[in-house]
Amino acid sequence: MHKNFKIIIWAAVLALGVSAVSAIALNRGESISAMWFIAAAACVYAIAYRFYAAWIAASVLVVDATRATPAERLEDGRDFIPTNKWVVFGHHFAAIAGPGPLIGPTLAAQFGYLPGTLWILIGAVLGGAVQDMVTLFFSTRRNARSLGQMARDEIGPIGGAAALIGTFLIMIILIAVLGLVVVNAMKHSPWAASTVATTIPIAMLVGFYMRNFRPGRVLEATTLGVMLLLLAVVGGGWIDHQPTLRGWFDHDGLSLAWMIIAYGFAAAVMPVWLLLAPRDYLSTFVKLGTVILLAIAIIILQPQVHMPALTQFVDGTGPIFGGKLFPFVFITIACGAISGFHALIASGTTPKLLANERDIRMIGYGAMLLESFVAIMAMIAATVLEPGVFFAINSPAGVVGKEAVDAIAKINSWGFAVTVEQMNQLANDMGETSLFARTGGAPSLAVGMASIFGNAFGKGMLAIWYHFAIMFEAIFILTTLDAGTRVGRFMLQDMLGNIWPKIGQTSWMPSVIFTSGLVVAGWGYFLYIGVIDPNGGVNILWPLFGIANQMLAAIALCVATGILVKSDKLNFAWITGLPLVWLIIVTSTAAWQKIFSEDIRVGFFAAANDLSTKLAAGVLSPDKAAVAPQLIFNQQLDAYLTMFFVAVLWVVIIDMLYVTYKYLAGESRLPLTEVANEPSRLVENLVRD
Amino acid sequence: MLKTIKHFWHILRQLTGDDAYEVYLKHHVEFHQATVDAPPALSRKAFFKLWQEGKWKGIKRCC
C-alpha cells in the first residue's frame, strides 16, 4: 500500500478514537449510544496493537522469526506441537477469558460507566496485554517454563514460592466467589437451577460419547452437547410451569451452596473425561458463540447507555461494594484490564504450541485485547439497564432492606427512578419470581443481555434469552470451579509431597480424596460465609479476589522487569515497570484500606469490631445475632489474608529490586536462563504458506 | 470457495482437538518409523485417553 495512504488511514483511526473517547468522557446527557464505546475500544486497540505492541515486539523483546521455538525443538506430538497461529490464538483466548471480565465491569458500574471503561481500555493496552505478551515471550525463550519456575530461576527461591502460594490462594478465593455468583443466580429460581443441573448429565453424556462411543470425535460430541444445552434452557421453562417438578429445583442460597460444595468435590475426584473435559468443550463453544452474538446484537441494535458517566458512589458509599473510586475500581476490574492469572497460561501452556516467535504479538497482546473487548461489552450490557433497575438487582438486602418497598424507597432516595411494579414486570418478563438483591453481577448481566438480544432478535423470548445468559455464565463458572479445584489439588499434592512423598502421588486415591477435600473445604468455607452474610458476601470476596489477582500480576511484572534489566534493557524496563508501579500503588492502597479503614463497609477489622459491639449490646435481630460470631471471625480472617497478600507482594518486589541492583552493580547472581538460539527448520515452510 | 470452507474446517478441527489423533500418528510416523525398536502407535482410544488426561494436569482455565 502507498505510504501516504497508510498515514491517512491511521490518522483517521486516531481522529475517530479521540472523538469517541471524548464523547464517552464528556457526555453529560441523559444517555449515550453504546456505539461510542465500541468505536473507542476498536480505535484504542488498533492503535495500541499496530504501534505500541509492534514496537515492543521489534525493539524491546526483539522477537526472532528464524529462531526455533520450544514447540519445534521439543516436539513430541502431544504437548509440544508447532501449531497454526489462529489455532493457538483460539486456545489461548479460550483459556484466559473466563467469567472475570463479565463480572468485574458489572460490579464496577456502580461508579458510573466512565471509570470502569477508561480503566478497561488503558489498563489493557498498557498493562494487561503487555504482561501477557512479555510473559509469553520470556517463557518461549525458556522452554515453556511456568511463571513460578521463571520467578525461581530469575529472581530467587522466594519469588518462586510466592508465585506458588499466591496462585493457590487466588484459586481458593476465586472459586468461592464464582460459586457465590452461581448460587445467587439460581436462588429460588427453578428455571435457572434446573437448567444448570441438566448441564451435568449432558456433559457426562458428551464425555461417554467422546471416550467410548466414538473415541476422539470431539466435534460431533460437542455439537450434540450444545444442542442438548439449548434444549435444557427451553426445558427449564417447562419445568418452571410444573407445580411439583418446580419444587424440586426451588432452593434457598444455603442449600444451593451445599450442593455446589458436594458437586465440586465429586467433580475433582471423578476422572476428567467424564465431566471436566466435556464440560469444558461445551462451555468454550457456548462462550465464544455468545460473545460473538452479543457483539453482533450490540452493533445491530446500537443500544443507549442509561447509566450516568459518574455516580455519587465514587465517594465510597456504593451499595454493591464499599470503597472509593480510587483504588477500588482498579481492584474490582482485574480481568479485562490486567489479570495476573493470565501469566500462568502465557507461561507453560501456550508456548508449547507456538510455531514462531513472530506470532507472540498476535497471541499474547491480541488475545488480551479481545478479552478487554469482552469486558467492554459486559460494561455496555450492565449500563444499558435503567440505573434504578441495575441497583435494584445488584444491591444486597443488607443494604437496601429485604422488602421490595423498602429497597425501592432506598434506591429512589439515591435519585434513581424505579418502581416496584417495574421490577415485578421485569421479573415476570424474565420468567423469575423476583430480581431483587440478586448480587454477584450474573443476573443483571443476564437481564442486560436478554434485553439486547430480545430487541435485536425478537422480544417474544425474553425469558428464554435471560435463562440462556444464566446458563452461559453458569456453565463456564462451573468449568472454572472444576478445573480450579483440580489444579488446587495438584498443587497441594505437590507441596505436601515434599513432606510425605506418598501423598505427592497424583493417582493415589486416599491422597486424591484427602487433598481434594482440603481444597473444597477451603473455598467451601468462603462460599458458606458469603451465603449467610446478609450483605451478600460478594462485597467482601470480590475485592479480596481482585487484590489477590493484581498481586499475581505484580509478581509476573516483577519477573518480567527483572529479566529486562538482566538482559541489558534497562532503558526499556519501563514497559513493565510502569504498570508494575501502578499495581503496587493500587494493591497496597486497597489492602491498607481493607485492613485499617474505620468505615465498616471497607475495613475488615472495623466491620468485625462494629459487629461485636452490636452483638454484645444485644441490638441485632435474632437471625443476625445467630450468624454474627462466624461473620466476625471471617472479617478478621480476611484482614489477615489481605496482610499476607501484601507481605508476599512486597517480599517479591524487594527481592526483584535486590537482584536487579546486584546486576547493575556488576555482581550477577542469577544468570539469565534463556535457551541458546537454534535456527528454525520451519521458517521456509511457513514463508511458503 | 470450496478451498476456503476446507481451510476453515481444518482450523476448526485443529482448534477443538478433533484431529489430535491424526497429528499424533503423523508425528509417530515421522519421528519413530526410523528407529529399530520403535513402540507401536497407540490406538485412537488409548491416545485420546492419554491426551485428555495430560491436558488437564496443569492450569488450563483462568478467571
Coordinates of C-alpha atoms in Angstrom, one line a residue, chain A residues 75-78 84 87 90-91 95 98-101 174 210-212 215-219 272-273 276-277 280-281 284-285 335 339 341-342 344-345 349 487 490 549, chain B residues 7 9-20 22-24 27 30-32 42 44-45 47-63:
Chain A
E75 CA 8.1 -31.6 19.5
D76 CA 6.5 -34.8 20.9
G77 CA 3.2 -35.0 19.1
R78 CA 1.3 -34.4 22.3
N84 CA -1.2 -22.7 13.3
V87 CA -5.4 -22.1 16.5
G90 CA -8.1 -19.6 19.9
H91 CA -6.7 -21.9 22.6
A95 CA -8.0 -20.3 28.3
G98 CA -13.4 -16.8 32.0
P99 CA -16.2 -15.2 33.9
G100 CA -14.0 -12.5 35.4
P101 CA -14.3 -9.9 32.6
L174 CA -11.8 -17.2 43.0
M210 CA -16.0 -39.0 23.1
R211 CA -14.5 -41.7 25.3
N212 CA -16.3 -44.9 24.4
P215 CA -13.4 -42.0 20.7
G216 CA -11.8 -38.6 20.0
R217 CA -14.6 -37.3 17.8
V218 CA -14.7 -34.0 19.6
L219 CA -16.7 -32.0 17.1
V272 CA -11.5 -35.8 33.8
W273 CA -13.0 -37.4 30.8
L276 CA -14.4 -31.8 33.3
A277 CA -13.2 -32.2 29.8
D280 CA -15.0 -27.5 29.0
Y281 CA -15.7 -28.2 25.3
T284 CA -15.9 -22.9 25.3
F285 CA -18.3 -23.2 22.4
C335 CA -9.7 -9.4 34.4
S339 CA -5.0 -10.1 35.3
F341 CA -3.8 -15.3 36.2
H342 CA -3.1 -14.8 32.5
L344 CA 0.0 -18.7 34.2
I345 CA -1.5 -19.5 30.9
T349 CA 0.7 -23.8 28.4
V487 CA -5.4 -27.6 39.9
F490 CA -2.4 -31.0 42.2
N549 CA -5.2 -11.3 41.2
Chain B
H7 CA -9.4 -24.4 5.3
W9 CA -12.9 -26.8 8.6
H10 CA -9.3 -27.7 9.1
I11 CA -8.8 -24.8 11.5
L12 CA -11.9 -25.8 13.4
R13 CA -10.8 -29.4 13.8
Q14 CA -7.4 -28.2 15.0
L15 CA -9.0 -25.8 17.4
T16 CA -11.1 -28.4 19.0
G17 CA -8.6 -31.2 19.0
D18 CA -10.7 -33.2 16.7
D19 CA -7.6 -34.0 14.6
A20 CA -5.3 -34.7 17.6
E22 CA -4.1 -37.8 13.2
V23 CA -1.5 -35.2 14.3
Y24 CA -0.1 -37.8 16.7
H27 CA 4.3 -37.4 14.3
E30 CA 7.9 -39.0 11.1
F31 CA 9.9 -39.4 14.3
H32 CA 9.7 -43.1 15.3
L42 CA -1.3 -46.1 20.3
R44 CA -7.3 -44.0 18.8
K45 CA -9.0 -44.8 22.1
F47 CA -4.3 -42.0 22.6
F48 CA -7.4 -40.0 23.4
K49 CA -7.3 -41.2 27.0
L50 CA -3.7 -40.1 27.5
W51 CA -4.2 -36.8 25.6
Q52 CA -7.2 -35.8 27.7
E53 CA -5.6 -36.7 31.0
G54 CA -2.4 -34.8 30.0
K55 CA -4.4 -31.8 29.0
W56 CA -5.9 -31.3 32.5
K57 CA -2.8 -31.7 34.6
G58 CA -1.9 -28.0 34.8
I59 CA -3.6 -24.7 34.8
K60 CA -5.7 -24.6 31.7
R61 CA -8.5 -22.3 32.6
C62 CA -8.4 -18.9 34.1
C63 CA -10.8 -16.3 35.5

